[in-house]
PDB file of C-alpha atoms and ligand atoms in Angstrom:
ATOM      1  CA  UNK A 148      -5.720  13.890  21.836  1.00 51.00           C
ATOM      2  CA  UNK A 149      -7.186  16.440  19.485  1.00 51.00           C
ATOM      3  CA  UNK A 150      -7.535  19.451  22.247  1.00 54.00           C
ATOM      4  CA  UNK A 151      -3.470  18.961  22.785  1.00 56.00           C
ATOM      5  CA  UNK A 152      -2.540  19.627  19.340  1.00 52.00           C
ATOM      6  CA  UNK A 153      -1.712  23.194  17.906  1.00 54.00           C
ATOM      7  CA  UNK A 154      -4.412  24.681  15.988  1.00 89.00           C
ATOM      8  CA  UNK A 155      -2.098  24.876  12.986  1.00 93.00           C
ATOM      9  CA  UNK A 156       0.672  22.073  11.430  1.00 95.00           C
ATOM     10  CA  UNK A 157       2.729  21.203   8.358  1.00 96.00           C
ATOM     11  CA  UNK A 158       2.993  18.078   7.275  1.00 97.00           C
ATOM     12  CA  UNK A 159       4.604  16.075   4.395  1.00 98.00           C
ATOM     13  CA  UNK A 160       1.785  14.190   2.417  1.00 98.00           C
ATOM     14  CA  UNK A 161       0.676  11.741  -0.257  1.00 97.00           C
ATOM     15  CA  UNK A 162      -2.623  12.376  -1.446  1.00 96.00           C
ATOM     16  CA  UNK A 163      -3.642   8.721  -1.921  1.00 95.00           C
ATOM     17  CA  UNK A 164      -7.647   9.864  -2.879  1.00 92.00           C
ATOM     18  CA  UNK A 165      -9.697  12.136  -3.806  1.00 92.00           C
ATOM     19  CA  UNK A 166     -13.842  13.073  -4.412  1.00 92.00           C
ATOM     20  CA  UNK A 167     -15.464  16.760  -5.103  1.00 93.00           C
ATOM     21  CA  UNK A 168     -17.166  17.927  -2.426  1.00 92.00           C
ATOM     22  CA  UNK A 169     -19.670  20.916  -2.783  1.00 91.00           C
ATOM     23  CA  UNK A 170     -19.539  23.459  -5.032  1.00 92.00           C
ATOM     24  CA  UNK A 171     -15.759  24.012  -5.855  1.00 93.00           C
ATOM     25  CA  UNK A 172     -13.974  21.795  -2.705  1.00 95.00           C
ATOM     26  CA  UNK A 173     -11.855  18.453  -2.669  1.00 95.00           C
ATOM     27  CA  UNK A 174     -11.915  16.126  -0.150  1.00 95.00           C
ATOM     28  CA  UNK A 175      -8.716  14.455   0.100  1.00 96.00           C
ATOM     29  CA  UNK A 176      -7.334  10.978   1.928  1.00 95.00           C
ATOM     30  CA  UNK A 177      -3.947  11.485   2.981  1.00 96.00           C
ATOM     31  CA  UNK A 178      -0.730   9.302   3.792  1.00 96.00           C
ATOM     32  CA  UNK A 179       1.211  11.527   6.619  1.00 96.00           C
ATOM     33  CA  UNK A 180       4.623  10.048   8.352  1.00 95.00           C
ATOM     34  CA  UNK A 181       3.333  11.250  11.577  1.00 93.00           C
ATOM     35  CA  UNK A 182      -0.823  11.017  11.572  1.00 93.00           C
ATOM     36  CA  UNK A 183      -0.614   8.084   9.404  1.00 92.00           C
ATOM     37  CA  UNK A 184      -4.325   8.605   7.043  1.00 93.00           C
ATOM     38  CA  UNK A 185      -6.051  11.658   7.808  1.00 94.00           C
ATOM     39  CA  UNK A 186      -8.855  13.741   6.155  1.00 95.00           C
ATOM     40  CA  UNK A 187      -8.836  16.715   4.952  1.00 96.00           C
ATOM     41  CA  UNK A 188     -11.011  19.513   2.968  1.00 95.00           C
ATOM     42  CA  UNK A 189      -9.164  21.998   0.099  1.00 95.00           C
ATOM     43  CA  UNK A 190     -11.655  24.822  -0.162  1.00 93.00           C
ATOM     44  CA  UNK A 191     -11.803  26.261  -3.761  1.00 92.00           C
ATOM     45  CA  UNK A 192      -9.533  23.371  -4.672  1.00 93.00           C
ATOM     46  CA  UNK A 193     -11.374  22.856  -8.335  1.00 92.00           C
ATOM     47  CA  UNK A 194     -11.841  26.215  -8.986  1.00 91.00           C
ATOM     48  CA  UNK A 195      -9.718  27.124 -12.329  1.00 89.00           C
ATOM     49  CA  UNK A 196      -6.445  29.141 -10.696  1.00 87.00           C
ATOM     50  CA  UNK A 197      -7.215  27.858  -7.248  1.00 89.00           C
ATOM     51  CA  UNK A 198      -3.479  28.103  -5.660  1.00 88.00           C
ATOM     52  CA  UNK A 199      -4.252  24.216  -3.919  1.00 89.00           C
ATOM     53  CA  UNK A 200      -5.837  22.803  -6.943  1.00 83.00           C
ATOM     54  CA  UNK A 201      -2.280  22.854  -8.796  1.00 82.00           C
ATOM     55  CA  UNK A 202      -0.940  20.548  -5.906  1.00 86.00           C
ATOM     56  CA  UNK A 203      -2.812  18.297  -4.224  1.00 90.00           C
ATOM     57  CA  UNK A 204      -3.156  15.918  -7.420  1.00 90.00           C
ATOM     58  CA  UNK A 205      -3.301  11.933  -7.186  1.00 92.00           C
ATOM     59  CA  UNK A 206      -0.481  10.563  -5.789  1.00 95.00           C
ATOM     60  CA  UNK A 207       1.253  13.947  -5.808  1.00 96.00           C
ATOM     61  CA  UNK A 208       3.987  14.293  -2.471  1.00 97.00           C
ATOM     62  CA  UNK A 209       3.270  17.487  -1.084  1.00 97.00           C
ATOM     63  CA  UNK A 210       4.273  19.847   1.456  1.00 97.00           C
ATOM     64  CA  UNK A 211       0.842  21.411   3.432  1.00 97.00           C
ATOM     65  CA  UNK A 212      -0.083  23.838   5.773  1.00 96.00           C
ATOM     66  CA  UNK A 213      -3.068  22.493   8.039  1.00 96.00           C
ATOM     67  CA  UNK A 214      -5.894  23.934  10.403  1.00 95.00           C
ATOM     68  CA  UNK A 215      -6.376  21.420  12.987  1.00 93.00           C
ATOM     69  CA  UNK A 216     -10.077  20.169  13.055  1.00 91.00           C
ATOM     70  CA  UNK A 217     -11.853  17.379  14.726  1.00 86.00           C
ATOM     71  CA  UNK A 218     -12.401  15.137  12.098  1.00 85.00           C
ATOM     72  CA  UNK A 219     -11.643  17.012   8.616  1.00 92.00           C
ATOM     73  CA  UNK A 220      -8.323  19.528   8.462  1.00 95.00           C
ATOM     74  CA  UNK A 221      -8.228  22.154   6.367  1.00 96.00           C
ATOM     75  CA  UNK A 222      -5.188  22.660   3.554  1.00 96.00           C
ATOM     76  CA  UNK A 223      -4.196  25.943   3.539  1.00 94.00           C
ATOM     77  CA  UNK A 224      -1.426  25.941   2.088  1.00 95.00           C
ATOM     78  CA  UNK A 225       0.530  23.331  -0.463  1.00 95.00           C
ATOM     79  CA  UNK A 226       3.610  23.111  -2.364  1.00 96.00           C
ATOM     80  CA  UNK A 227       4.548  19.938  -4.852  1.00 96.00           C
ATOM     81  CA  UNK A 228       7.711  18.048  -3.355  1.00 97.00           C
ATOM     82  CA  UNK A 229       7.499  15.361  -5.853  1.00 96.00           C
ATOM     83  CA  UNK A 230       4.273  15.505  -8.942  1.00 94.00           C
ATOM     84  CA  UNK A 231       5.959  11.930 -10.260  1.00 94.00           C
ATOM     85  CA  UNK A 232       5.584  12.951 -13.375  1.00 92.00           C
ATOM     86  CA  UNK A 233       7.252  10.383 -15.414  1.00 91.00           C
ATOM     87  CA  UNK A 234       4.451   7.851 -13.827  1.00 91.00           C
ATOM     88  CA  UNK A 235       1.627  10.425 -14.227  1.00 88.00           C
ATOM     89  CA  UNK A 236       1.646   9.781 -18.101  1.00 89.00           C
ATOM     90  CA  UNK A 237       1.705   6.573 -18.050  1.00 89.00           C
ATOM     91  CA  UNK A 238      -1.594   4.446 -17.689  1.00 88.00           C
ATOM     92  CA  UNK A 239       0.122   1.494 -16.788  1.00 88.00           C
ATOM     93  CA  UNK A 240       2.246   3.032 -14.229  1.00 90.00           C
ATOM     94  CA  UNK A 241      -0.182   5.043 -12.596  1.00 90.00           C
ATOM     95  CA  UNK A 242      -2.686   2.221 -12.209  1.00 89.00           C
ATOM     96  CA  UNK A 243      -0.382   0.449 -10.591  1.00 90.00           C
ATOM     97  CA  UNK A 244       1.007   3.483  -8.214  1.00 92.00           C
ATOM     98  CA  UNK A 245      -2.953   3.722  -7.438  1.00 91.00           C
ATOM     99  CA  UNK A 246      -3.033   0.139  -6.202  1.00 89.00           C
ATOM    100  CA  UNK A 247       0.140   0.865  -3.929  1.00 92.00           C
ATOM    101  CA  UNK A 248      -1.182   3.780  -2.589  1.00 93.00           C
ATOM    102  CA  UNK A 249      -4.218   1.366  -2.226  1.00 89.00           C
ATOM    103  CA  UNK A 250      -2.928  -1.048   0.177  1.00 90.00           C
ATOM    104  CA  UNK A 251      -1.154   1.191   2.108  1.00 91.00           C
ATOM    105  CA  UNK A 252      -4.338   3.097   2.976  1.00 89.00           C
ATOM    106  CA  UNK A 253      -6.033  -0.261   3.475  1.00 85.00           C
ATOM    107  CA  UNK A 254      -3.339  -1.072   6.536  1.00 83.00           C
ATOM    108  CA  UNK A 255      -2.939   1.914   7.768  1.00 81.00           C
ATOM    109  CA  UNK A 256      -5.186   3.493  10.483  1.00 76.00           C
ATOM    110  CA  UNK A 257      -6.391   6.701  10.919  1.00 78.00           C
ATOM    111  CA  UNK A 258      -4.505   9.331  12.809  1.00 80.00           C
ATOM    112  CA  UNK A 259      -1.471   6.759  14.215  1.00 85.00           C
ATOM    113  CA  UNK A 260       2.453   7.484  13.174  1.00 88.00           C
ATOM    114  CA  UNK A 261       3.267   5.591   9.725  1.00 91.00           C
ATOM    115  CA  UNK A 262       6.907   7.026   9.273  1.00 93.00           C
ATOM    116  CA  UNK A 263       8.034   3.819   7.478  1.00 94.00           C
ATOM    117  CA  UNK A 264       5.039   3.410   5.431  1.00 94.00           C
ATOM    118  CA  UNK A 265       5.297   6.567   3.934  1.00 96.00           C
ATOM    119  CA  UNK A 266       8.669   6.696   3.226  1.00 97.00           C
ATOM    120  CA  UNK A 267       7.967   3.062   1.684  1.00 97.00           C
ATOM    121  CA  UNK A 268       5.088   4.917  -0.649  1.00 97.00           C
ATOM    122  CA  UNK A 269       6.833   7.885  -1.729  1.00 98.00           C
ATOM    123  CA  UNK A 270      10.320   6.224  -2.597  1.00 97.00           C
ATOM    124  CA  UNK A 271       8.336   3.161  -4.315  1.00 97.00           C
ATOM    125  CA  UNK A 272       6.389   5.787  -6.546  1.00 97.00           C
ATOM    126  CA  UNK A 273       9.995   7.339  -7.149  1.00 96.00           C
ATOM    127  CA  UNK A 274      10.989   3.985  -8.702  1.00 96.00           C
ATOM    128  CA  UNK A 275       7.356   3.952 -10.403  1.00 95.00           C
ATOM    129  CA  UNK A 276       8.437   6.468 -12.534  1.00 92.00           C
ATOM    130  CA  UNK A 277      11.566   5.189 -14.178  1.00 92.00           C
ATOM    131  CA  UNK A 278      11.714   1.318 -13.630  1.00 94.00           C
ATOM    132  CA  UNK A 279      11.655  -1.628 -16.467  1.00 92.00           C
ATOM    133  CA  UNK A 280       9.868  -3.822 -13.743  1.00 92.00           C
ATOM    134  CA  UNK A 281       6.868  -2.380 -12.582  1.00 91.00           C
ATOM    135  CA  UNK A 282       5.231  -5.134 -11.884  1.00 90.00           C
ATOM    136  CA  UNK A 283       8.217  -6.529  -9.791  1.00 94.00           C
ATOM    137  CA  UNK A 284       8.278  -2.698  -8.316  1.00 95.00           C
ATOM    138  CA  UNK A 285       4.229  -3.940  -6.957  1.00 92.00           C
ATOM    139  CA  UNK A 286       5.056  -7.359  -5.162  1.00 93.00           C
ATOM    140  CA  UNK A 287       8.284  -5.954  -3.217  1.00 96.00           C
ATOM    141  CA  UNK A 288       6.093  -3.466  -2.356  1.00 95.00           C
ATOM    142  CA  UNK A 289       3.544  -5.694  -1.056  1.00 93.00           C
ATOM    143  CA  UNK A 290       6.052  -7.662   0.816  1.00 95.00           C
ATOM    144  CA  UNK A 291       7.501  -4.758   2.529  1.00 95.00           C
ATOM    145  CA  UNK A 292       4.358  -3.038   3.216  1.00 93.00           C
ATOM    146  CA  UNK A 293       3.575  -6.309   4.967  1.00 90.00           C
ATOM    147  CA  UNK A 294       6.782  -6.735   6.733  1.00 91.00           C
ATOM    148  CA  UNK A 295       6.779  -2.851   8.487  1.00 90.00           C
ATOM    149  CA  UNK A 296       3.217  -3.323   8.976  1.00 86.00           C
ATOM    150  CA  UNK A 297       4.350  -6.334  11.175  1.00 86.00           C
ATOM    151  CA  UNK A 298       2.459  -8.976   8.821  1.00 89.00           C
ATOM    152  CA  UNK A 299       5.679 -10.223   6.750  1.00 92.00           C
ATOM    153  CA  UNK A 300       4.800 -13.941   5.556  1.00 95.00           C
ATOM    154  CA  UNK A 301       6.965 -16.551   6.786  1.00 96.00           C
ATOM    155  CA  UNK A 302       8.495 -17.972   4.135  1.00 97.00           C
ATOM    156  CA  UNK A 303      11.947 -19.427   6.002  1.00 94.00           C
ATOM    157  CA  UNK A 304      10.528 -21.899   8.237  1.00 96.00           C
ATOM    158  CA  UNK A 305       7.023 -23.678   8.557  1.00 97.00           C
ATOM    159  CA  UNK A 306       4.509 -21.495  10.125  1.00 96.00           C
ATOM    160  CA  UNK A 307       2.609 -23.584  11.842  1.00 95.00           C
ATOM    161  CA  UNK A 308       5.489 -25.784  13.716  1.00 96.00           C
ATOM    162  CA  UNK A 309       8.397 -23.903  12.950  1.00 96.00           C
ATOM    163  CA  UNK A 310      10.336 -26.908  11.470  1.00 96.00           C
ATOM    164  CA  UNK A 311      12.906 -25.946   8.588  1.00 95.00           C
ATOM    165  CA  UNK A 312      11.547 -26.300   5.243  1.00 96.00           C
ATOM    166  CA  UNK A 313      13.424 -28.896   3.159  1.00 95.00           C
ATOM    167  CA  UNK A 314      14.452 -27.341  -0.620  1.00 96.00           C
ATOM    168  CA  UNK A 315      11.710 -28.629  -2.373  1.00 96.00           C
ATOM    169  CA  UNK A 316       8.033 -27.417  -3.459  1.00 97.00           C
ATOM    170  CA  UNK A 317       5.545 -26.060  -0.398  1.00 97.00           C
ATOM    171  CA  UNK A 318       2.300 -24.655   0.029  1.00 97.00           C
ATOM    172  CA  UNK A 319       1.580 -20.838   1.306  1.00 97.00           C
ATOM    173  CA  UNK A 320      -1.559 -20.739   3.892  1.00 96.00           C
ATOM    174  CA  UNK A 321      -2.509 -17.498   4.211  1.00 94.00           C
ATOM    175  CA  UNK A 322      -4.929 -17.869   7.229  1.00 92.00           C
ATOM    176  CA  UNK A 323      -1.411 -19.536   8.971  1.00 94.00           C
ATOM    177  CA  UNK A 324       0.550 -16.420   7.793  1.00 94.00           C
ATOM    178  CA  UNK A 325       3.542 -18.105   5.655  1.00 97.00           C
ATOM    179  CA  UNK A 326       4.744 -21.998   3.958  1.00 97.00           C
ATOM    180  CA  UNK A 327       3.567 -25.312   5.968  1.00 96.00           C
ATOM    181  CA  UNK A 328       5.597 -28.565   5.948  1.00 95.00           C
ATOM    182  CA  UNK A 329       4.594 -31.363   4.362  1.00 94.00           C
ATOM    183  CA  UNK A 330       3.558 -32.685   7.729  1.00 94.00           C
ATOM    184  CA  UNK A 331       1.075 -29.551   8.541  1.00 94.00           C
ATOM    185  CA  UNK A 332      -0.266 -29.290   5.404  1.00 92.00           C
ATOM    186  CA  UNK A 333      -2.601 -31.781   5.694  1.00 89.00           C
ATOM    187  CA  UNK A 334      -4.030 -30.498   8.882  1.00 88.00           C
ATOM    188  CA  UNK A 335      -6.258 -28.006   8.752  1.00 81.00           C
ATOM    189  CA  UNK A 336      -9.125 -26.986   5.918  1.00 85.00           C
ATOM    190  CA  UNK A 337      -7.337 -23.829   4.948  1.00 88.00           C
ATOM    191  CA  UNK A 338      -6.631 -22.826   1.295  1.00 91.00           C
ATOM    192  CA  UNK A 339      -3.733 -23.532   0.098  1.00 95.00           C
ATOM    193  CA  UNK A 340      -1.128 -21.610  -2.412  1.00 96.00           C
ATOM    194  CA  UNK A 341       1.246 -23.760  -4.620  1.00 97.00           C
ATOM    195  CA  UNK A 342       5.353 -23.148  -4.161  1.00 97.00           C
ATOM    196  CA  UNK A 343       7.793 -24.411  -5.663  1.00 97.00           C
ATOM    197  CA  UNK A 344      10.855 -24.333  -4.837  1.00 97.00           C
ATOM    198  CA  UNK A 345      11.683 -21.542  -7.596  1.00 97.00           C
ATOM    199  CA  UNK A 346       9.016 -19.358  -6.057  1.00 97.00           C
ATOM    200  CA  UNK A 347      10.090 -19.424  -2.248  1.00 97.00           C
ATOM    201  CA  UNK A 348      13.524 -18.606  -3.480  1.00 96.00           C
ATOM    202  CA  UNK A 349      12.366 -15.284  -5.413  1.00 96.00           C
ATOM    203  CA  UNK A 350      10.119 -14.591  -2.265  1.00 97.00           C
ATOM    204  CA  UNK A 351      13.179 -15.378   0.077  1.00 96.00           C
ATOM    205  CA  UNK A 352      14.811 -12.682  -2.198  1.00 96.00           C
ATOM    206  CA  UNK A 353      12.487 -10.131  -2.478  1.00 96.00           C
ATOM    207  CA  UNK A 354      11.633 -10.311   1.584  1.00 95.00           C
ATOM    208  CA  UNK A 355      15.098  -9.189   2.182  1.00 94.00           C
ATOM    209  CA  UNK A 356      16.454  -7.055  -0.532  1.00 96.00           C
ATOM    210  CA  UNK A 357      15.728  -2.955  -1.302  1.00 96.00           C
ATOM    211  CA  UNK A 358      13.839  -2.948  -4.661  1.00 97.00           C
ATOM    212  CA  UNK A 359      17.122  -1.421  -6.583  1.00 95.00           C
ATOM    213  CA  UNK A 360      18.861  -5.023  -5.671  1.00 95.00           C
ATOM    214  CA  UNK A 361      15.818  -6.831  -7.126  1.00 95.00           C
ATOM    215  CA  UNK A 362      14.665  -4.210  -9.994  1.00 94.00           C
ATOM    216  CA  UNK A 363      16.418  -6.237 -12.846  1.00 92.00           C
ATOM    217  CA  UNK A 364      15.333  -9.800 -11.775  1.00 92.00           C
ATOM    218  CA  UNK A 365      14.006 -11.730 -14.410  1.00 90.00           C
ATOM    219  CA  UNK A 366      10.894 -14.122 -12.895  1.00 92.00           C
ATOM    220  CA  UNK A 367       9.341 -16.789 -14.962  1.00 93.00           C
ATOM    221  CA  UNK A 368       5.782 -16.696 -15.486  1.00 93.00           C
ATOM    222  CA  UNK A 369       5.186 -19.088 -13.559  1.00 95.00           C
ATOM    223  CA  UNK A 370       7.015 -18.087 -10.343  1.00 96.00           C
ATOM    224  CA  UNK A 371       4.796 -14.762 -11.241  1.00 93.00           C
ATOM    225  CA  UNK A 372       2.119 -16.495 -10.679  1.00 94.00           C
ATOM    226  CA  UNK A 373       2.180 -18.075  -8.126  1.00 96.00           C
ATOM    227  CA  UNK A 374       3.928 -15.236  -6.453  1.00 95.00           C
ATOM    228  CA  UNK A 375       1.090 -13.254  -7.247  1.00 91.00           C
ATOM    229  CA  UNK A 376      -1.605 -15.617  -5.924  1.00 93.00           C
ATOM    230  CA  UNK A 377       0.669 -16.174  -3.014  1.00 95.00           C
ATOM    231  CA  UNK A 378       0.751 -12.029  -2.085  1.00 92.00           C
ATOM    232  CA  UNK A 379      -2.664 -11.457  -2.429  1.00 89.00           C
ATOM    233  CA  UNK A 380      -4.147 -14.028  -0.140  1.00 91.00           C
ATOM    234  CA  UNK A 381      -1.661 -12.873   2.327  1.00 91.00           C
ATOM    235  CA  UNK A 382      -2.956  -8.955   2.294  1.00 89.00           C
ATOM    236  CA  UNK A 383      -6.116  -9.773   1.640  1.00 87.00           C
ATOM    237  CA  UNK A 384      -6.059 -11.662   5.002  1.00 88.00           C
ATOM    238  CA  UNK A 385      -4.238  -9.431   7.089  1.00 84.00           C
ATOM    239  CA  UNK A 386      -6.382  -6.531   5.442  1.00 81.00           C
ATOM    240  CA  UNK A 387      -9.686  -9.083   6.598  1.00 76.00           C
ATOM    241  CA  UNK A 388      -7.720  -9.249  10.148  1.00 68.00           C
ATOM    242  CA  UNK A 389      -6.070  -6.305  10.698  1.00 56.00           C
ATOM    243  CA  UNK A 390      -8.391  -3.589  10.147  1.00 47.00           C
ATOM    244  CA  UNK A 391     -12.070  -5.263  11.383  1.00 38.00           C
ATOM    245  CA  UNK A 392     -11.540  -3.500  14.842  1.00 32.00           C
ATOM    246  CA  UNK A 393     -10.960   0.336  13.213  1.00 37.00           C
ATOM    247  CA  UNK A 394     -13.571   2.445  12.649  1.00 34.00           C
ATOM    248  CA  UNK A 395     -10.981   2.953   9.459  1.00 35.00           C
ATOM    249  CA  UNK A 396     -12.548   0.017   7.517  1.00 34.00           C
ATOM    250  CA  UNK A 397     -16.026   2.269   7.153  1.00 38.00           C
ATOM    251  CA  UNK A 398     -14.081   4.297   4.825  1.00 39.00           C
ATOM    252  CA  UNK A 399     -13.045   1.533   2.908  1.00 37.00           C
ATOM    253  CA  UNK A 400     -15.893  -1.090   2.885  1.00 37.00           C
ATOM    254  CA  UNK A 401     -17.130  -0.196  -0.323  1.00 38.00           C
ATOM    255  CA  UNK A 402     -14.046  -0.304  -2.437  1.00 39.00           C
ATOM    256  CA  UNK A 403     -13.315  -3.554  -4.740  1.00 41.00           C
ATOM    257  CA  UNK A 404     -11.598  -6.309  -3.781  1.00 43.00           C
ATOM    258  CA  UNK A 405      -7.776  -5.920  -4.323  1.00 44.00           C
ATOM    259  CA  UNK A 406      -6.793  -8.197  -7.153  1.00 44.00           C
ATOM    260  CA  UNK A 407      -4.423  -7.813  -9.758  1.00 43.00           C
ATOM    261  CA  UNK A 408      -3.326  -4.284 -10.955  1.00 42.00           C
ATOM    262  CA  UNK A 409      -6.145  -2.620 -12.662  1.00 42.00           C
ATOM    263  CA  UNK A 410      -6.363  -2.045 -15.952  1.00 41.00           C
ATOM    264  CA  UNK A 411      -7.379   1.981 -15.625  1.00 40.00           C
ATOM    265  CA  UNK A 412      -7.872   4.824 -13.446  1.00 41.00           C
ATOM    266  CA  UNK A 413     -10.971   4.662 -10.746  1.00 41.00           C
ATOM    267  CA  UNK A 414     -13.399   6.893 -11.906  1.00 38.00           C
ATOM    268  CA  UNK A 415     -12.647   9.491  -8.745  1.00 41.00           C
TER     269      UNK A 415
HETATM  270 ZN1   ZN B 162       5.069 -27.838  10.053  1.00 79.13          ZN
END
C-alpha cells in the first residue's frame, strides 16, 4: 500500500528503459529486487552536467535515492554500481543485454518483489561483458528467467502425461509448457517444435547448470536452432499468458515481438 511506505527509499536498480520527457527530464523503467518494475522521473536528467544524467544510463546498475510518489518516483539521488562497460561498446553485446533486460521487464509486474530476477539481470550483464558465448549467455538466460519466474519448460518428462521420455527425438509444445511423447503428440492441434535428441540434452544442461558451467559449450547449429525456436515459443507464450491480467502489459503492448537478438539499438 502506497500510504504505508516512507516518503523517501534507496534502492538498487537496473535501468532497463528510457524516453525524454519535457524539457530536460528522463523517464526511466526500472528493475528493483524489492518493487520489481517501477517508474520513475530524473528531473534535469539531460541537461549537460546534470549530477543524474551521468548515471542512470541503459542498462547501467545503480544505487538511487527515491521520493515516494503514487505512480512516478522521483531519483534524487544516483551513484553507478556497475556502468558494464566492456558490453556498452560493443553493438553486439549491448543488443543483446537490451533483449535480456527485455524479457525480464516483459515477466515482471509492476511494483511486486523480483529479488531473483534481478540478481539474474545484473550478474547475466556481468557475464555480457566478458564472455566468448553471448549468444549461449541469451538462452540460459531465457531458461532461467523462465524457471524463477515459475514457467521453466519441462523438458525431463512428457508434459502432457508425465510418462518418461525415451532417448530419442521429441517435439516441444509450447501451449503444453515442455516435450510430448510420441503418444500425445498427435493429440491436440498445437504447434509443434522439432527435438532431437541432441537438443533436449543441451536444454537438459542448460536448465540445470549456472552459465559459468555452460559458458564454453560448443552447440551445433542445428541444436541452435532448434533451441532457439524452442525458447521463444515458450516466452512468447508465457509472456501471452502470464501478463494479460496486469495492467503491466499497457506499458508494453506496443513493443515488437521478441524474436531473435536484434541487430541494433532501439531508437529510445
Ligand atoms: Zn505423453
Amino acid at each position: 500500500m502506497v500510504s504505508s511506505r516512507p516518503r523517501l527509499f534507496t534502492t538498487e536498480a537496473v535501468v532497463l528503459r528510457h524516453s525524454d520527457l519535457g524539457e530536460a527530464d528522463r523517464l526511466l523503467w526500472l528493475l528493483t529486487p524489492q518493487r520489481g518494475v517501477i517508474r520513475a522521473t530524473a528531473r534535469g536528467a539531460r541537461k549537460p552536467g546534470s549530477k543524474l544524467g551521468g548515471h542512470i544510463d541503459l542498462l547501467c546498475h545503480v544505487k538511487l535515492s527515491m521520493r515516494e510518489g503514487r505512480e512516478l518516483h522521483g531519483v534524487s539521488q544516483a551513484d553507478t554500481v556497475d556502468a558494464f562497460r566492456a558490453m556498452r561498446t560493443d553493438i553486439g553485446r549491448l543488443s543483446r543485454g537490451l533483449y535480456m533486460a527485455e524479457l525480464a521487464q516483459r515477466v515482471s509486474v509492476e511494483d511486486a518483489p523480483a529479488p531473483a530476477v534481478f540478481r539474474l539481470l545484473v550478474n547475466s550483464l556481468g557475464w555480457l561483458a566478458t564472455t566468448e558465448n553471448a549468444d549461449t549467455l541469451v538462452r540460459w538466460f531465457a531458461l532461467r528467467l523462465l524457471t524463477i519466474t515459475g514457467f521453466k519448460p519441462e523438458f525431463g518428462a512428457c508434459a502432457e502425461c508425465g510418462d518418461e521420455l525415451e532417448p530419442a527425438d521429441h517435439v516441444f509444445s509450447a501451449e503444453r509448457g515442455g516435450l510430448v511423447c510420441p503418444r500425445c503428440r498427435s493429440q491436440g492441434s498445437d504447434v509443434l517444435q522439432p527435438a532431437s535428441l541432441g537438443t533436449i540434452k543441451v536444454l537438459r544442461h542448460l536448465a540445470r547448470s549456472d552459465f559459468p558451467a555452460v559458458s564454453s559449450l560448443n552447440i551445433g547449429s542445428e541444436e541452435r536452432r532448434q533451441i532457439e525456436r524452442i525458447l521463444r515459443s515458450h516466452t512468447n507464450s508465457v509472456i501471452d499468458r502470464g501478463v494479460r491480467s496486469s495492467a503491466f502489459l499497457d506499458e508494453v503492448r506496443d513493443w515488437p515481438e521478441v524474436g531473435p537478438v536484434p541487430g541494433g539499438m532501439r531508437a529510445d
